[in-house]
Short mmCIF file of C-alpha atoms and ligand atoms in Angstrom, two decimals:
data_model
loop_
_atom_site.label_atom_id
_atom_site.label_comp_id
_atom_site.label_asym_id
_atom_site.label_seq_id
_atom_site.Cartn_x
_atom_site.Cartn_y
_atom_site.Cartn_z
CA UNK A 303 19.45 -11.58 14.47
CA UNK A 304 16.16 -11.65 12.43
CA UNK A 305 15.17 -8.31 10.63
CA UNK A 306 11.76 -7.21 10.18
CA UNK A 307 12.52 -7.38 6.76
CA UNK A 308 15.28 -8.26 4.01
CA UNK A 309 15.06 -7.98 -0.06
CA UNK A 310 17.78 -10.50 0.24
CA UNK A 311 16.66 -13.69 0.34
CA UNK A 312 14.35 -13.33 -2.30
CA UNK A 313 17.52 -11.78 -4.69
CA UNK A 314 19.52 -15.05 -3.86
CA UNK A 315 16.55 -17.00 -5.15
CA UNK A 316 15.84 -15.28 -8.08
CA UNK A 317 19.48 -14.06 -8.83
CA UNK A 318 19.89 -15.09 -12.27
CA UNK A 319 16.73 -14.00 -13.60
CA UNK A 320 16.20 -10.08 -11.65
CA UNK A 321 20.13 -10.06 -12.72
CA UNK A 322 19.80 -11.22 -16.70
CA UNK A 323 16.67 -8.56 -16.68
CA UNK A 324 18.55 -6.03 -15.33
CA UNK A 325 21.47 -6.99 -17.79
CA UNK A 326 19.39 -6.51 -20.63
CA UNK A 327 17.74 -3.35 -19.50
CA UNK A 328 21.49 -2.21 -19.72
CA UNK A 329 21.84 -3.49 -22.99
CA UNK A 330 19.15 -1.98 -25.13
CA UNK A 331 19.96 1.32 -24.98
CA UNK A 332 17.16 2.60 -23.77
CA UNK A 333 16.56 3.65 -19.91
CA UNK A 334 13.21 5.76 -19.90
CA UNK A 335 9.44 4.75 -21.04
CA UNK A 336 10.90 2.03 -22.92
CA UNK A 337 9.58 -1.79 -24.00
CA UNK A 338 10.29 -3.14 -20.29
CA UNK A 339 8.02 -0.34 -18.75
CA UNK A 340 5.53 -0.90 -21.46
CA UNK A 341 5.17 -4.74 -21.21
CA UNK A 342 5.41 -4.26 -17.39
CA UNK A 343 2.03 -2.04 -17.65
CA UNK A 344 0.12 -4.61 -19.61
CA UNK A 345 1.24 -7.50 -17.44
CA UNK A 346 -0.07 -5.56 -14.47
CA UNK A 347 -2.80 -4.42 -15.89
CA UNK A 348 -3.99 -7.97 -16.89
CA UNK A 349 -2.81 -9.40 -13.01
CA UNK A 350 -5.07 -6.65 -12.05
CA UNK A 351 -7.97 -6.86 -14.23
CA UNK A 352 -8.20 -3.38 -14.82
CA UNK A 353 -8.02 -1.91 -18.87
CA UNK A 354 -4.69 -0.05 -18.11
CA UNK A 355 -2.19 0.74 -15.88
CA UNK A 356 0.27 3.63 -15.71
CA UNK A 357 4.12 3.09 -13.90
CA UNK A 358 4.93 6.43 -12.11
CA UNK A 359 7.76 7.17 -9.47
CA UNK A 360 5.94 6.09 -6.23
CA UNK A 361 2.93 5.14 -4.69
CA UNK A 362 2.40 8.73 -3.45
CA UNK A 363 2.89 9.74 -7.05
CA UNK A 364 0.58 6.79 -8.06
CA UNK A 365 -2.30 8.42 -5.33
CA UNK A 366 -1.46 12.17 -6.74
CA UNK A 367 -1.79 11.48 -10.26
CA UNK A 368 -5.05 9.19 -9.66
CA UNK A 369 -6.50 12.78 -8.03
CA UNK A 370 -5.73 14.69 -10.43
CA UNK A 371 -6.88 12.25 -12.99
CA UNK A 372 -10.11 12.58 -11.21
CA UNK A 373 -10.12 16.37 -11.30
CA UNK A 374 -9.88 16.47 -7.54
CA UNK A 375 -8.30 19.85 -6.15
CA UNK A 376 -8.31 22.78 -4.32
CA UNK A 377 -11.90 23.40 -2.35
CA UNK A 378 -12.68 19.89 -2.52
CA UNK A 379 -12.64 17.23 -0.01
CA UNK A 380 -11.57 13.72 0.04
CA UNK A 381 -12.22 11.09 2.62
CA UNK A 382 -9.65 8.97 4.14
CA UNK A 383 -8.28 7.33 7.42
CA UNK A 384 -5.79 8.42 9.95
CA UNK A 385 -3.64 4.90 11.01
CA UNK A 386 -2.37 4.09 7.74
CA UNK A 387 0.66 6.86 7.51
CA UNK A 388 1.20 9.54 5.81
CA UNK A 389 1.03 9.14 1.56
CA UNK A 390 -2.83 9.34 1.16
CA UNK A 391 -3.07 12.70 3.29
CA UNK A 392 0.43 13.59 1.61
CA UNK A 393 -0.70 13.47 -1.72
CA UNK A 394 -4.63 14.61 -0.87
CA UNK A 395 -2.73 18.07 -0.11
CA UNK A 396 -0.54 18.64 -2.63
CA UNK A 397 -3.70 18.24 -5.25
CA UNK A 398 -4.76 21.37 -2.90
CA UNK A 399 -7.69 19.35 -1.60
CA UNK A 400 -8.57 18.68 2.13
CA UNK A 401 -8.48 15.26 4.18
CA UNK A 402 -11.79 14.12 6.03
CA UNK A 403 -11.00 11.34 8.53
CA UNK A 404 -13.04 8.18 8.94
CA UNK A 405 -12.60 6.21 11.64
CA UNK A 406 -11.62 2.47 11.51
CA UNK A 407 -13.29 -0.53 12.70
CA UNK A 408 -11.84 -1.71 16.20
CA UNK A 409 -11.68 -5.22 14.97
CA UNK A 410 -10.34 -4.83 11.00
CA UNK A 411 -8.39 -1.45 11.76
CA UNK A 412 -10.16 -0.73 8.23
CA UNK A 413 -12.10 2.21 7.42
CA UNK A 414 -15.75 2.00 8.94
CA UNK A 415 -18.29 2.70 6.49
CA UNK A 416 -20.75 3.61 9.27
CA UNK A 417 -18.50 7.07 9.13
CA UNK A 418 -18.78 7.84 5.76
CA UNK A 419 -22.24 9.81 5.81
CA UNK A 420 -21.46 12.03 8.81
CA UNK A 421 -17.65 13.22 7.34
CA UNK A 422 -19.35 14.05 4.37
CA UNK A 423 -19.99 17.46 3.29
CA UNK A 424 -21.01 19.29 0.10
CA UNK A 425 -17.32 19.54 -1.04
CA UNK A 426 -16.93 15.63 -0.72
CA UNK A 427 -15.42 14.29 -4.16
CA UNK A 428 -13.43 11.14 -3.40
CA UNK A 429 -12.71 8.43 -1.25
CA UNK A 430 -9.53 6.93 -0.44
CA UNK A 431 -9.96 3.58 1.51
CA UNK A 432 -6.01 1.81 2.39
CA UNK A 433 -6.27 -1.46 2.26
CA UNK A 434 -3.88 -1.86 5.26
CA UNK A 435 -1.86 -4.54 6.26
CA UNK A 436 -2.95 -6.23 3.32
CA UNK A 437 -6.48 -6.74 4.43
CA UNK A 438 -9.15 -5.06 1.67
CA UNK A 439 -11.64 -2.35 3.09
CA UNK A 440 -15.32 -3.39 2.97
CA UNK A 441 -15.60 -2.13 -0.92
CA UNK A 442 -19.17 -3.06 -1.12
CA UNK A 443 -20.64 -0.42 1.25
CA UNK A 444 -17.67 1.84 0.71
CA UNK A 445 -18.51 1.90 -3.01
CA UNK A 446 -22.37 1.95 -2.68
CA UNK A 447 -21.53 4.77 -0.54
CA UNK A 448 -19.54 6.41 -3.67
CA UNK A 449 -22.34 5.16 -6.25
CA UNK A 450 -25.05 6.76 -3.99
CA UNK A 451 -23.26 10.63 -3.60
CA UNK A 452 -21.32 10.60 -7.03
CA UNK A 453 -17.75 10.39 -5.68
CA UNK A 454 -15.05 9.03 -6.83
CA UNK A 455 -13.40 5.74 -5.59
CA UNK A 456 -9.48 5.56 -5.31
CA UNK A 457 -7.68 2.09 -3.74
CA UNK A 458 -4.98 2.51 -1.90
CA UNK A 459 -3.33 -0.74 -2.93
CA UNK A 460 0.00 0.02 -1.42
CA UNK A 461 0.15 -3.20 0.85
CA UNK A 462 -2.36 -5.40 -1.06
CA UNK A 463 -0.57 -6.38 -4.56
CA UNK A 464 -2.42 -9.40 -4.61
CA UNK A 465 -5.44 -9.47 -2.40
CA UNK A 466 -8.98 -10.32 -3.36
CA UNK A 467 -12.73 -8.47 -2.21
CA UNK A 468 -15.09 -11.29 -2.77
CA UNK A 469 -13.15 -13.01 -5.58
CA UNK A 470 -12.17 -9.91 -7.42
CA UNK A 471 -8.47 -8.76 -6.78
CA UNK A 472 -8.04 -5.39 -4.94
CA UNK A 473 -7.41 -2.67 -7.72
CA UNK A 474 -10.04 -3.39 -10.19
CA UNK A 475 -13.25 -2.44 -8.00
CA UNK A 476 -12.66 1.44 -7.65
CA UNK A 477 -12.34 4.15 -10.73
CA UNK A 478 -8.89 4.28 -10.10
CA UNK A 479 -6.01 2.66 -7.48
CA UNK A 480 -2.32 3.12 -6.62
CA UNK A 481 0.21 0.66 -6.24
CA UNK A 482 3.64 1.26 -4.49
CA UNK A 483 6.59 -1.03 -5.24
CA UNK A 484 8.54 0.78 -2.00
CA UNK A 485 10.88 -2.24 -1.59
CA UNK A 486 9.21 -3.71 1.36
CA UNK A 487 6.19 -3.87 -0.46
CA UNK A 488 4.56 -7.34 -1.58
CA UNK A 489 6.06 -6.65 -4.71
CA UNK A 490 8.71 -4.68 -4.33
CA UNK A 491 11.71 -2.62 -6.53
CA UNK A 492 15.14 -2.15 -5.86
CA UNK A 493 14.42 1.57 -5.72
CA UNK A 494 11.21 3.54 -5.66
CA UNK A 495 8.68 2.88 -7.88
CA UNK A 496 4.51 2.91 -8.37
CA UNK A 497 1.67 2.43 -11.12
CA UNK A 498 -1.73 4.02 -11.44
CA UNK A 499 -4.67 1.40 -13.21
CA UNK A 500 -8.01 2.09 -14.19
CA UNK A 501 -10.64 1.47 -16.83
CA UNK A 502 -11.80 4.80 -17.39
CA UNK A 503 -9.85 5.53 -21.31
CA UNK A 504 -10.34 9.57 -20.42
CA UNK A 505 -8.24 9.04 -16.99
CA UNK A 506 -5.76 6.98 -18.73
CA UNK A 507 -4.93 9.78 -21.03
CA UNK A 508 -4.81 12.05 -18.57
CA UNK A 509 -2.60 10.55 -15.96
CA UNK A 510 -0.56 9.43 -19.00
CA UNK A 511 0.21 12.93 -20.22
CA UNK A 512 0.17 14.20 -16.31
CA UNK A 513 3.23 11.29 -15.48
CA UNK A 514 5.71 13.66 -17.83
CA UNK A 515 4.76 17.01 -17.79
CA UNK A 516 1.40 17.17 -19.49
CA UNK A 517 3.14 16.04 -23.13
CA UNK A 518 0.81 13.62 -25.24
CA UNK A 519 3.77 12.40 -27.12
CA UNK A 520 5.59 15.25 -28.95
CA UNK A 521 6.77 17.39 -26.46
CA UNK A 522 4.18 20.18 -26.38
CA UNK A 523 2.49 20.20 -23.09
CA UNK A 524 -1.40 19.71 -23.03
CA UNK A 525 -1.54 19.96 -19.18
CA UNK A 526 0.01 20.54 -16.44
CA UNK A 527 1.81 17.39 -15.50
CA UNK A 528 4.37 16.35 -13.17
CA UNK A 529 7.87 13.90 -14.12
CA UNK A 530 6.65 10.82 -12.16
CA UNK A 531 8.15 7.69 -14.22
CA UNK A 532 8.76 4.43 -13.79
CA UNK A 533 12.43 3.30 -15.09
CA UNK A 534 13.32 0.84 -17.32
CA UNK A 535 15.52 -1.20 -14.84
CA UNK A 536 12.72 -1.21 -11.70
CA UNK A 537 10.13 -2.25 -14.56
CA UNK A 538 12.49 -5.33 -15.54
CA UNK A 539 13.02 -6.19 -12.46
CA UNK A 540 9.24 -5.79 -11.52
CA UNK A 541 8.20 -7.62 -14.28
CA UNK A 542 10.29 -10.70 -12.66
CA UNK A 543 8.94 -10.77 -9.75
CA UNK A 544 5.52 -9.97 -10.33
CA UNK A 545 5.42 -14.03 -11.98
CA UNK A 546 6.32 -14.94 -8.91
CA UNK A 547 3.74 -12.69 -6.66
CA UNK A 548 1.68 -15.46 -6.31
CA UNK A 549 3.63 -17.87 -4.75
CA UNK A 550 5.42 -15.27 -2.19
CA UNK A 551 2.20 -13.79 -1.57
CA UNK A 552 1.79 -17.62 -0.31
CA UNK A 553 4.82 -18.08 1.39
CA UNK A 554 3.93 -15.01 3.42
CA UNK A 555 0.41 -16.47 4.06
CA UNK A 556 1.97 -19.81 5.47
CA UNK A 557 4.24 -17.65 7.53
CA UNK A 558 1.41 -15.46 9.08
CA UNK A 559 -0.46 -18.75 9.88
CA UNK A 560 2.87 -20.06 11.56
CA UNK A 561 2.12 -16.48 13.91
CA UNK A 562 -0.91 -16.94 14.37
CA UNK A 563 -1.19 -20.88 15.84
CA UNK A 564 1.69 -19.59 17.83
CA UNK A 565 0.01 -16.85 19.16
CA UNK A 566 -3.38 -18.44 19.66
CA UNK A 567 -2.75 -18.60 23.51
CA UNK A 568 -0.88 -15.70 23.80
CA UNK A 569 -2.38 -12.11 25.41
CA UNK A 570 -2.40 -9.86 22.15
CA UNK A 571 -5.03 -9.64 19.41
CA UNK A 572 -4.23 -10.27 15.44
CA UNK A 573 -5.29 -8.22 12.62
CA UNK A 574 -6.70 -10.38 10.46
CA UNK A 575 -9.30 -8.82 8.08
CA UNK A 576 -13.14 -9.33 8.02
CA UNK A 577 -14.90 -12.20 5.91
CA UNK A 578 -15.38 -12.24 1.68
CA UNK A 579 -11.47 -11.17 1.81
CA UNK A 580 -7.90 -12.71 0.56
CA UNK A 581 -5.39 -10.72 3.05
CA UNK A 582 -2.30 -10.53 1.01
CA UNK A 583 -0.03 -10.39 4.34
CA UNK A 584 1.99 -7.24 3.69
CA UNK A 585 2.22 -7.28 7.90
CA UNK A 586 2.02 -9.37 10.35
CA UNK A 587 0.49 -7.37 12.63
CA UNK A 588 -0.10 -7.81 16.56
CA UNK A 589 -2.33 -6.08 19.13
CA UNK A 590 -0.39 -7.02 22.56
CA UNK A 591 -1.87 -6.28 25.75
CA UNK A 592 1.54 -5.41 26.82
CA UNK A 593 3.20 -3.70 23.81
CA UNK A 594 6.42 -2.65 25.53
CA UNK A 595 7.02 -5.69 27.16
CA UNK A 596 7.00 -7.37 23.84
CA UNK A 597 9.11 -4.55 22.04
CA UNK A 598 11.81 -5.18 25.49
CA UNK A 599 11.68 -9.15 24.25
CA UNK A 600 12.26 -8.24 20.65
CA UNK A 601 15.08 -6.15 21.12
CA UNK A 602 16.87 -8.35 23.62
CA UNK A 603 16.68 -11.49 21.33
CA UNK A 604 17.81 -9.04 18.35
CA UNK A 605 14.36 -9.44 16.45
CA UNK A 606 13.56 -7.18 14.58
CA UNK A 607 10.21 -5.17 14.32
CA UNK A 608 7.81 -2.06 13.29
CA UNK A 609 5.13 -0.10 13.91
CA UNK A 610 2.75 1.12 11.31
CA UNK A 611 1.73 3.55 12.52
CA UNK A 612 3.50 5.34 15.76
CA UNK A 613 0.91 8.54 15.33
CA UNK A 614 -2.66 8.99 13.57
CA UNK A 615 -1.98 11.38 11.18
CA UNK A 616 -4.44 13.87 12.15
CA UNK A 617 -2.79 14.66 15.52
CA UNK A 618 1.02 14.86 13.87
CA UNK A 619 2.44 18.11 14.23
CA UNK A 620 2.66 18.89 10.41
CA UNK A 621 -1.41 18.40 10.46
CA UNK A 622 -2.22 20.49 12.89
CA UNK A 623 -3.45 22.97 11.14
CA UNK A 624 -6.70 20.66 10.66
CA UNK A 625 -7.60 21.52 14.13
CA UNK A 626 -8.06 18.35 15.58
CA UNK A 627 -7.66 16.96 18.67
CA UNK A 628 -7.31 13.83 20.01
CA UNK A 629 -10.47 11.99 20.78
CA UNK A 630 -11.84 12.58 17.48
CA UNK A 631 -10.97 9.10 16.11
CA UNK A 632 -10.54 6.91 18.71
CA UNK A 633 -10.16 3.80 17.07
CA UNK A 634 -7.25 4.84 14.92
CA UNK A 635 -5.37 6.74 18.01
CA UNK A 636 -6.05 3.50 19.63
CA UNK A 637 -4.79 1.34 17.51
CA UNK A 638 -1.89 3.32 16.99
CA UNK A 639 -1.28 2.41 20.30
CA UNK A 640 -1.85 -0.69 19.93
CA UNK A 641 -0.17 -2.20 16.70
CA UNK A 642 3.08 -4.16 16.12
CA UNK A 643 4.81 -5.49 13.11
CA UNK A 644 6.86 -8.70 13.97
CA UNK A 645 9.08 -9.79 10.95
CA UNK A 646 7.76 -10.88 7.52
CA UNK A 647 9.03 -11.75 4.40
CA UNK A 648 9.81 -13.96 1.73
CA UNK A 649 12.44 -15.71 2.67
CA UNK A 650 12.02 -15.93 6.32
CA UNK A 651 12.40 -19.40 7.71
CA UNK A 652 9.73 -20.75 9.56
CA UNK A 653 12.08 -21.68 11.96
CA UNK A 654 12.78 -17.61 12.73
CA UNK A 655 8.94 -17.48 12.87
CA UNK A 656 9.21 -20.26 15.48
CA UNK A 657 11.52 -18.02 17.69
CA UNK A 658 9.60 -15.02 17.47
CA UNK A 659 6.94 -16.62 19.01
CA UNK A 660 8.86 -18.23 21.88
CA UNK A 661 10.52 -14.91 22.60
CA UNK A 662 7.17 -13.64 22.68
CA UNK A 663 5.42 -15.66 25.07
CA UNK A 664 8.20 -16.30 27.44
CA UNK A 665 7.92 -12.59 27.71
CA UNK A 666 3.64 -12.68 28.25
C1 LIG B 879 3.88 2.69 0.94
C2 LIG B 879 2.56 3.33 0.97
C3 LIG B 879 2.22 4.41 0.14
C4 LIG B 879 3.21 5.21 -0.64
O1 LIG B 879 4.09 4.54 -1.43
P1 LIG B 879 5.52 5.18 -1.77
O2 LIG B 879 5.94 4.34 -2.93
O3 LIG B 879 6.39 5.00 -0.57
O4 LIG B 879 5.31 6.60 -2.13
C5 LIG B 879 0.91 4.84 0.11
N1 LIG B 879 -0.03 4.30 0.91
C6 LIG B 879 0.27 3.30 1.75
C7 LIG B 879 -0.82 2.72 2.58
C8 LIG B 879 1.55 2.78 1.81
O5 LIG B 879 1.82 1.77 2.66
#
């Protein structure tokens, strides 16, 4: 059996260290918005390159709290894509504001720039490119694009802890980004878990005060806020494993390189990002000609896999208010049909890799 993914193997690894942090987390008496979650901030911050950053609950909380930070919110519009689930468009409505899809690029599966100007409307305040898979979106004309109409630029940095856009890491280039540490993330918690960053000191303050209902320290509220923290123990742990981001962020590059000499020959095509990019290799992600035959392979050899995503979000039935039909992005419905996670982790023996493949082309 190989799983598409397992926290284990990196635990056994780092045992004594993510179990001494958690240990001492214990200790100290203290469980909420304490030293770990505080030193945790500024190490991200500085990995980042960004002036702050801000733990919250989730990466949905992280995108909610950036928007809000923003002053985005009812009557205004924020542009996003369809193939990369459902937390941007999640937390886009519960600010009160409405999603504009943008297609993707057939080759990157990224947001297209070239459909920025026509989903734009008066109402337009923000942009929310995902940089999925771990592959950055073209930040150059998706930020000119924000510099040119006065929006705001939010990262979706989910699945990129890690990657670079032309040198600079992923995070640091819009006015604000979110970070999940969902435990299959590149750096993941034993729990949930996410962090807002920025440079903007007005936007600190206010997502600060916004994370725990709108207090600025002494327990009168300012503004409305939410309780979105990160705890003490995931920020220990975190802080652990975020000194050793760069080398699994290279064990799952020498991993997806494994995949794809395997797969050079075989009838699928690989999402691999566009040029002036460091793909952090959240996925391993496949475009089979065949997609069921390869899903009947995996399961009979007990390999594990995904799909991110099954359904655009625009034509799930919980959007369909929107009123949109299919045929109104076709890239991202196609690649929905398209995509296929194999398995990808730290930890995974190359040797697994080696069998994945095998299974995979004795089933082309
Ligand atoms: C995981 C993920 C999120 C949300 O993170 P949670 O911590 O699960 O709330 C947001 N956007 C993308 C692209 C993700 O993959």
């Amino acid at each position: 059996m190989i799983p598409a993914f397992d926290y284990r193997p990196e635990y056994h690894a780092r045992r004594e260290e993510i179990d001494a942090a958690i240990a001492r987390v214990l200790a100290s008496g203290r469980l909420i918005l304490g030293e770990e979650v505080r030193a945790f901030e500024e190490e991200f911050a500085a990995f980042v390159g960004t002036a702050w950053a801000v733990g919250v609950n989730s990466g949905t909380d992280a995108l909610i709290l950036a928007l809000r930070g923003l002053e985005v919110g009812p009557g205004d519009e924020v542009l996003t894509v369809a193939n990369a689930g459902v937390p941007t468009v999640a937390a886009i409505r519960a600010v009160g504001a409405e999603p504009r899809f943008v297609d993707v690029r057939p080759d990157t599966l990224l947001m297209d720039p070239a459909g920025l100007e026509a989903a734009r409307s008066p109402r337009t305040r923000s942009v929310i490119p995902v940089h999925l898979y771990g592959q950055p979106a073209d930040l150059d004309a998706i930020g000119a694009f924000c510099s040119r109409h006065g929006l705001s630029l939010i990262e979706d940095c989910a699945q990129a802890h890690g990657a670079t856009w032309r040198g600079r890491p992923v995070g640091s280039i819009g006015d604000a980004a979110a970070f999940s540490f969902y435990p299959t993330k590149n750096l993941g918690a034993y729990g949930d878990g996410g962090l807002v960053v920025g440079s903007s000191r007005g936007l600190e303050r206010r997502v600060r005060m916004q994370r725990m209902y709108g207090f600025a320290g002494d327990g009168h509220a300012r503004v409305e806020g939410l309780n979105s923290r990160l705890d003490e123990i995931q920020a220990a742990i975190l802080r652990v494993k975020l000194r050793h981001l760069a080398e699994t962020n290279a064990e799952r590059a020498s991993l997806a390189a494994r995949y794809s000499a395997g797969l050079r020959d075989a009838p699928c095509r690989l999402a691999l990002g566009a040029g002036g990019a460091t793909h952090a290799f959240h996925l391993f992600v496949v475009r089979p000609v065949d997609r069921d035959a390869w899903i009947a392979a995996l399961d009979a050899a007990g390999i594990g896999h995904g799909i991110h995503y099954p359904e655009p979000v625009h034509l799930m039935e919980a959007y369909r208010f929107l009123g949109l039909v299919p045929g109104t992005l076709p890239c991202s419905e196609q690649a929905c049909r398209e995509v296929l996670s194999l398995p990808l982790y730290p930890g995974l023996e190359p040797r697994a890799v080696d069998r994945v493949v095998e299974t995979l082309l004795s089933a082309s």
